[in-house]
Amino acid sequence: MNNLNLLTIIAEEALAPSIEKEIVEMGAKGYTSSAVSGKGLHGLRDNQWEGENIKIETIVSEDSCKKILGHLQRKYFERYAMIAFYHPVQVVRTDHFL
Amino acid sequence: MNNLNLLTIIAEEALAPSIEKEIVEMGAKGYTSSAVSGKGLHGLRDNQWEGENIKIETIVSEDSCKKILGHLQRKYFERYAMIAFYHPVQVVRTDHFL
Amino acid sequence: MNNLNLLTIIAEEALAPSIEKEIVEMGAKGYTSSAVSGKGLHGLRDNQWEGENIKIETIVSEDSCKKILGHLQRKYFERYAMIAFYHPVQVVRTDHFL
Amino acid sequence: MLTSILSPMVLAFLLGIIASRVKSDLKFPDSLYQSLTIYLLIAIGIKGGHKLSVAAFSEVWQPSLAAVGLCCTIPLWTYWLMRKAGKFDVPNAAALAAHYGSVSAVTFSAALAFHETLKITYEGFMPSMLAMMEIPAILIGISLARINAPSITGEKQVPLKEVARELLAGKSSLLLIGFLVIGFLVGDSGWDQVAPLFDVPFKGVLTLFLLEAGLVAGRKLSDLKKGGLFLIGFGILFPILHAILGIYLGQLAGLSLGGATILGVLASSASYIAAPAACRVALPEANPSYYLTSALAITFPFNIMLGLPLYHEIAKLIYHIN
Amino acid sequence: MLTSILSPMVLAFLLGIIASRVKSDLKFPDSLYQSLTIYLLIAIGIKGGHKLSVAAFSEVWQPSLAAVGLCCTIPLWTYWLMRKAGKFDVPNAAALAAHYGSVSAVTFSAALAFHETLKITYEGFMPSMLAMMEIPAILIGISLARINAPSITGEKQVPLKEVARELLAGKSSLLLIGFLVIGFLVGDSGWDQVAPLFDVPFKGVLTLFLLEAGLVAGRKLSDLKKGGLFLIGFGILFPILHAILGIYLGQLAGLSLGGATILGVLASSASYIAAPAACRVALPEANPSYYLTSALAITFPFNIMLGLPLYHEIAKLIYHIN
Amino acid sequence: MLTSILSPMVLAFLLGIIASRVKSDLKFPDSLYQSLTIYLLIAIGIKGGHKLSVAAFSEVWQPSLAAVGLCCTIPLWTYWLMRKAGKFDVPNAAALAAHYGSVSAVTFSAALAFHETLKITYEGFMPSMLAMMEIPAILIGISLARINAPSITGEKQVPLKEVARELLAGKSSLLLIGFLVIGFLVGDSGWDQVAPLFDVPFKGVLTLFLLEAGLVAGRKLSDLKKGGLFLIGFGILFPILHAILGIYLGQLAGLSLGGATILGVLASSASYIAAPAACRVALPEANPSYYLTSALAITFPFNIMLGLPLYHEIAKLIYHIN
Ligand SMILES: Nc1ncnc2c1ncn2[C@@H]1O[C@H](COP(=O)(O)O)[C@@H](O)[C@H]1O
Ligand SMILES: Nc1ncnc2c1ncn2[C@@H]1O[C@H](COP(=O)(O)O)[C@@H](O)[C@H]1O
Ligand SMILES: Nc1ncnc2c1ncn2[C@@H]1O[C@H](COP(=O)(O)O)[C@@H](O)[C@H]1O
Ligand code: NA
Ligand code: NA
Ligand code: NA
């Protein structure tokens, strides 16, 4: 059967267009984005001069989740200010997301 | 005993006032809203001309959660750009939410 | 072994600087913040005149999570418009958060 | 002609289109767009009200009749044509009717700027026509959908009374009408207090807004195929038709050449602030890539670039001026 | 009288109230509100500083004493009255004391506009009074709460020194005082560089801000009952009392009729930018629907609509002018 | 000298630094920062284009050569120095080269304001120099990193062609170049339509922007130690060197004293809008607390406060004027 995960990606805002494009290519049926600020290993990211972050949330099947995470790790993780995490969620219309 | 869910609703921003009113009527003790953009079956929603989305999060009991989801499905789901999902959360003061 | 929680704090925006400082002191390796509006026991908080809320999300170990929650309860909870909740999440690079 | 194409507003709009075609990262923050909208509506309203206060009722009532007549009838034949010729389903035909019956405050402003550049006088109370013409057509469009597809019922359906209330209380009509009244009441001394903000830099702000409009229109261009040739033809020919009608009625109503042309522009313009917002809520079944694309990516660019000078020529013919 | 009611600012405020009563979707983006606040504070400060630079110290020191005297004593009797007559608990009484002892930059601006419309001169350095009167009362109010309810202790309590620092470094006093100094230093050439932005369109921006203020005030109206008749009476009578006191002291301090009236307006006005922000952090037990409702939904509307002309008449009496 | 330090712009910048040092809660909303940036770029571009339209090609081509020459060579020796003397790794050296080779629109604006205050004439087409000098250096800097550290490969690496496209389509060059063209095309009548927004209040908006710049610069000061003495020395001495070079080349290219000084300012200024954005994406390994700190917290303040008057004196020497 088909468990759905809510995968959350928080990354340097300039990466939003490419990440959004890629997760859709990897099976996400949609995503929700919002501008956030934050702090992490790359320091404080809370103003437009130094750049802020984008938070991209997507509800995806476990397979797509794995696939997307693998891709992000290969392409972005070691170079960019970025984190990703996921957890299972219950949705209303499963087919909407598959 | 009383498990609490974090119910997240992402919908056409124009629906915010009515949805917020209704979830409170159906037992939510509060909610948190933020403006988001996104993409889904109804296409890209990332500018004010075509309209963007509202993300409404509410911590509710399992019963209220079911009740609210049922209502949303009846009233909005088939007609509007909208999704909803939930998962259990641990809170600090359970009574705050019941 | 080391389970990670996503701890979410929603509070009066004016508290953001101190809360962000304190959660880092208590072991959080980072956090993500965004401006939100909302409604709760302290009434509607959806405009700059009456003040709005900040949503602070941090991925922390279970110990830090407990520690932070304890601190928040002692220092803020009974006096300020504020809630906090958490749930376990899967991350990509666990060490990033410890 | 060239003066209108080479105006900063039109060029800013073109630059916006180019920017979105070359995938520029240029983006107006949402709140800037909202602030510019608030500014434009207030500026149009308060200036129109100020001008209205010095106009005689006798000059105003006939043009008003013409204006209301236009915005109540346009949606009817638009709906009919969309159903018959366009083969659109009820909601989409109704949404298009609502959009083309209603008016565009920005096209209107561009028309004022166009006339001022050419030093052609027009009746100062034209903004009150804009205010009158915004809402009726939207209500008619939505009613058409209700009458012809009473399927959806119960709590699902937003009651028409509620829709009407929301439209009247809606941002655009509230600011437009509200500041028409304010402009009407404050007199010269009041007007002089706000003119430095709401009048002097107006064309500059309009240029800024058109840059943003271009950014969105440019993205919608890719939706044109979805709409198809019919939509393109409709989005150009119908505005011309409505413009001629408007100019003609304007003349009957005793408007000057400039005033009649502007009434024509109002008739030809399609709403993309009030109407889309209303349709998203009351006609969610209608597909934005039809009504928004045709209003914003076809009719709007056509009107501000080619329409204005064209309608001006037509007006000169109707007024037997050469 | 009518001139002040029919000013664009007052009418915009009324429109805002109406908009929120008819549940309009009109909403100012947060960042527009913040931007307007920044603009107003800078504009008031830099103009005041520029005027101050051409004033003699001898004219300024006495009014300054009067101003400080007012904002340090008003919170005392306000607190006392709230506790005794209003039966409010310590935090709420203290919060109200802080709000009414402090001042409203927007009411102040409306007062300047009012006087300019009536062509009544006033001392150009009045903005420095505004700057002086903002913070002390808030500190006094919060101290009153600390003294009378020392219950909450330990890390829970924000130290008063910290509160003071936050207030001085706080947006409103920092911009106000900072640009007072800047305006003082830049001289005429510097002033001419910024006047086109910070002076010329000022009244227009104020109109915009008052529209937003009306939107919020309109929503607070429904909280009035919570406050009850006492709060309404207090929110109207006390400002009048403070205004008379301010005008009287202003005359003693050698201010002109206009200057004294404006000092009266400062005394009567209640803060709703600096004070609420400070109270939310330092007096969270105080209930905003008391202090914010009375400051924003009672005193503020009363002052800008009826207060200004009333205080002007009172000033004329005190100055034996008719 | 004093006139430039005591200008509202410089003082606002200082106030911003103070505000962030005293941990003020004053913060510009992101969208205000973005809106101000859009405004400044449009205003600089359209005015420059308008001036360009009245300039003869013969005056323009030589200064253009000088400008391009400067922004293509500066990154080379900057990179070299950073590697050798600064002991920076490849990405950081390349990022610094990109920033100092490129230009700062705000420093440029401050230079124009400085000259206008001192009533010194300069060539009106200088903004086109600004537009030309923005991108090449960034591309060169990034290429230097690619050539000297080809390690990262495959999909991880953003192709240089893509970087170039993103830079050209990037907000700042698109608005700058786009409105240069628009200003060039619209002629006097078009210019008169937008001047009230894009010219008259320009210095005021610049003041606002510099307040925000100060807020960020003040926070970066604490990163100075990370950069170390070398970075501070570099951030001051190199701009002076580049300024002298720019002024000298400007004279060779036949620019007036004012024009040459402004070319010097362009050469000495470091980009902190286009370059940081590009580096974050194309050179993520480079550490912002090096390039942003030196550009924003060292070079920028030095240039607008001491650099401008200094370069003006240097120019007078070179032009044998006293
Ligand atoms: N432990 C954390 N909890 C929540 N968000 C984090 C955490 N660490 C990093 N982030 C977010 O991810 C962004 C990039 O992280 P980093 O690469 O560690 O700088 C930060 O700016 C934060 O927004
Ligand atoms: N798979 C998904 N993951 C996250 N958000 C989604 C997803 N699908 C849709 N959404 C959000 O829900 C909104 C409406 O969805 P839709 O009705 O599919 O257009 C979209 O604009 C997104 O913001
Ligand atoms: N049940 C809830 N679900 C989601 N968010 C809540 C809930 N209750 C309160 N909040 C958020 O927490 C803030 C403070 O809550 P309160 O202290 O109850 O006023 C509110 O303004 C909301 O943003
Ligand atoms: Na129309
Ligand atoms: Na007061
Ligand atoms: Na440079």
PDB file of C-alpha atoms in Angstrom, chain F residues 91-183:
ATOM      1  CA  PRO F  91      36.493  30.296  -4.043  1.00  0.00           C
ATOM      2  CA  ASN F  92      36.925  33.165  -1.574  1.00  0.00           C
ATOM      3  CA  ALA F  93      39.572  34.896  -3.657  1.00  0.00           C
ATOM      4  CA  ALA F  94      37.344  34.566  -6.731  1.00  0.00           C
ATOM      5  CA  ALA F  95      34.306  35.885  -4.870  1.00  0.00           C
ATOM      6  CA  LEU F  96      36.247  38.937  -3.648  1.00  0.00           C
ATOM      7  CA  ALA F  97      37.487  39.515  -7.212  1.00  0.00           C
ATOM      8  CA  ALA F  98      33.900  39.407  -8.473  1.00  0.00           C
ATOM      9  CA  HIS F  99      32.677  41.848  -5.834  1.00  0.00           C
ATOM     10  CA  TYR F 100      35.430  44.453  -6.263  1.00  0.00           C
ATOM     11  CA  GLY F 101      35.435  44.222 -10.028  1.00  0.00           C
ATOM     12  CA  SER F 102      31.725  44.864 -10.112  1.00  0.00           C
ATOM     13  CA  VAL F 103      30.091  48.106  -8.940  1.00  0.00           C
ATOM     14  CA  SER F 104      27.711  49.449  -6.301  1.00  0.00           C
ATOM     15  CA  ALA F 105      24.649  51.311  -7.549  1.00  0.00           C
ATOM     16  CA  VAL F 106      24.164  52.910  -4.141  1.00  0.00           C
ATOM     17  CA  THR F 107      27.732  54.203  -3.867  1.00  0.00           C
ATOM     18  CA  PHE F 108      27.243  55.506  -7.401  1.00  0.00           C
ATOM     19  CA  SER F 109      24.067  57.320  -6.356  1.00  0.00           C
ATOM     20  CA  ALA F 110      25.822  58.780  -3.327  1.00  0.00           C
ATOM     21  CA  ALA F 111      28.540  60.030  -5.687  1.00  0.00           C
ATOM     22  CA  LEU F 112      25.964  61.757  -7.891  1.00  0.00           C
ATOM     23  CA  ALA F 113      24.356  63.333  -4.831  1.00  0.00           C
ATOM     24  CA  PHE F 114      27.787  64.419  -3.592  1.00  0.00           C
ATOM     25  CA  HIS F 115      28.565  66.160  -6.869  1.00  0.00           C
ATOM     26  CA  GLU F 116      25.169  67.798  -7.091  1.00  0.00           C
ATOM     27  CA  THR F 117      25.552  69.143  -3.559  1.00  0.00           C
ATOM     28  CA  LEU F 118      28.919  70.635  -4.501  1.00  0.00           C
ATOM     29  CA  LYS F 119      27.396  71.877  -7.768  1.00  0.00           C
ATOM     30  CA  ILE F 120      30.024  70.001  -9.800  1.00  0.00           C
ATOM     31  CA  THR F 121      28.824  68.982 -13.244  1.00  0.00           C
ATOM     32  CA  TYR F 122      29.344  65.454 -14.594  1.00  0.00           C
ATOM     33  CA  GLU F 123      28.403  63.618 -17.766  1.00  0.00           C
ATOM     34  CA  GLY F 124      24.737  62.614 -17.609  1.00  0.00           C
ATOM     35  CA  PHE F 125      25.422  59.270 -19.264  1.00  0.00           C
ATOM     36  CA  MET F 126      27.468  57.920 -16.351  1.00  0.00           C
ATOM     37  CA  PRO F 127      24.681  55.485 -15.372  1.00  0.00           C
ATOM     38  CA  SER F 128      25.371  53.618 -18.607  1.00  0.00           C
ATOM     39  CA  MET F 129      28.906  53.090 -17.281  1.00  0.00           C
ATOM     40  CA  LEU F 130      27.382  51.680 -14.118  1.00  0.00           C
ATOM     41  CA  ALA F 131      25.278  49.295 -16.210  1.00  0.00           C
ATOM     42  CA  MET F 132      28.281  48.163 -18.290  1.00  0.00           C
ATOM     43  CA  MET F 133      30.508  47.567 -15.300  1.00  0.00           C
ATOM     44  CA  GLU F 134      28.179  45.436 -13.242  1.00  0.00           C
ATOM     45  CA  ILE F 135      28.300  41.990 -14.819  1.00  0.00           C
ATOM     46  CA  PRO F 136      31.633  41.286 -16.557  1.00  0.00           C
ATOM     47  CA  ALA F 137      33.685  41.214 -13.354  1.00  0.00           C
ATOM     48  CA  ILE F 138      31.282  38.765 -11.722  1.00  0.00           C
ATOM     49  CA  LEU F 139      31.620  36.386 -14.664  1.00  0.00           C
ATOM     50  CA  ILE F 140      35.380  36.738 -14.626  1.00  0.00           C
ATOM     51  CA  GLY F 141      35.513  36.068 -10.903  1.00  0.00           C
ATOM     52  CA  ILE F 142      33.405  32.945 -11.198  1.00  0.00           C
ATOM     53  CA  SER F 143      35.412  31.752 -14.197  1.00  0.00           C
ATOM     54  CA  LEU F 144      38.622  32.172 -12.202  1.00  0.00           C
ATOM     55  CA  ALA F 145      37.197  29.807  -9.624  1.00  0.00           C
ATOM     56  CA  ARG F 146      36.171  27.318 -12.306  1.00  0.00           C
ATOM     57  CA  ILE F 147      39.591  27.360 -13.932  1.00  0.00           C
ATOM     58  CA  ASN F 148      41.574  27.103 -10.720  1.00  0.00           C
ATOM     59  CA  ALA F 149      39.379  24.601  -8.896  1.00  0.00           C
ATOM     60  CA  PRO F 150      37.734  22.350 -11.491  1.00  0.00           C
ATOM     61  CA  SER F 151      37.094  19.846  -8.683  1.00  0.00           C
ATOM     62  CA  ILE F 152      33.317  20.132  -8.399  1.00  0.00           C
ATOM     63  CA  THR F 153      31.777  18.720 -11.537  1.00  0.00           C
ATOM     64  CA  GLY F 154      28.756  17.085 -13.077  1.00  0.00           C
ATOM     65  CA  GLU F 155      25.257  18.257 -12.242  1.00  0.00           C
ATOM     66  CA  LYS F 156      26.635  19.901  -9.115  1.00  0.00           C
ATOM     67  CA  GLN F 157      28.290  22.632 -11.158  1.00  0.00           C
ATOM     68  CA  VAL F 158      26.135  25.441 -12.543  1.00  0.00           C
ATOM     69  CA  PRO F 159      27.322  25.853 -16.177  1.00  0.00           C
ATOM     70  CA  LEU F 160      28.989  29.219 -16.829  1.00  0.00           C
ATOM     71  CA  LYS F 161      26.589  29.927 -19.693  1.00  0.00           C
ATOM     72  CA  GLU F 162      23.742  29.500 -17.220  1.00  0.00           C
ATOM     73  CA  VAL F 163      25.458  31.830 -14.749  1.00  0.00           C
ATOM     74  CA  ALA F 164      25.861  34.433 -17.481  1.00  0.00           C
ATOM     75  CA  ARG F 165      22.203  34.128 -18.469  1.00  0.00           C
ATOM     76  CA  GLU F 166      21.089  34.442 -14.857  1.00  0.00           C
ATOM     77  CA  LEU F 167      23.250  37.527 -14.404  1.00  0.00           C
ATOM     78  CA  LEU F 168      21.955  39.236 -17.527  1.00  0.00           C
ATOM     79  CA  ALA F 169      18.369  38.318 -16.695  1.00  0.00           C
ATOM     80  CA  GLY F 170      19.080  39.139 -13.073  1.00  0.00           C
ATOM     81  CA  LYS F 171      16.997  41.804 -11.371  1.00  0.00           C
ATOM     82  CA  SER F 172      19.663  44.467 -11.192  1.00  0.00           C
ATOM     83  CA  SER F 173      21.044  44.360 -14.721  1.00  0.00           C
ATOM     84  CA  LEU F 174      17.621  43.800 -16.238  1.00  0.00           C
ATOM     85  CA  LEU F 175      16.145  46.874 -14.532  1.00  0.00           C
ATOM     86  CA  LEU F 176      19.246  48.974 -15.072  1.00  0.00           C
ATOM     87  CA  ILE F 177      19.670  48.155 -18.758  1.00  0.00           C
ATOM     88  CA  GLY F 178      15.930  47.921 -19.415  1.00  0.00           C
ATOM     89  CA  PHE F 179      15.212  51.374 -18.038  1.00  0.00           C
ATOM     90  CA  LEU F 180      18.330  52.829 -19.650  1.00  0.00           C
ATOM     91  CA  VAL F 181      16.695  51.848 -22.927  1.00  0.00           C
ATOM     92  CA  ILE F 182      13.292  53.118 -21.823  1.00  0.00           C
ATOM     93  CA  GLY F 183      14.744  56.415 -20.662  1.00  0.00           C
TER      94      GLY F 183
END
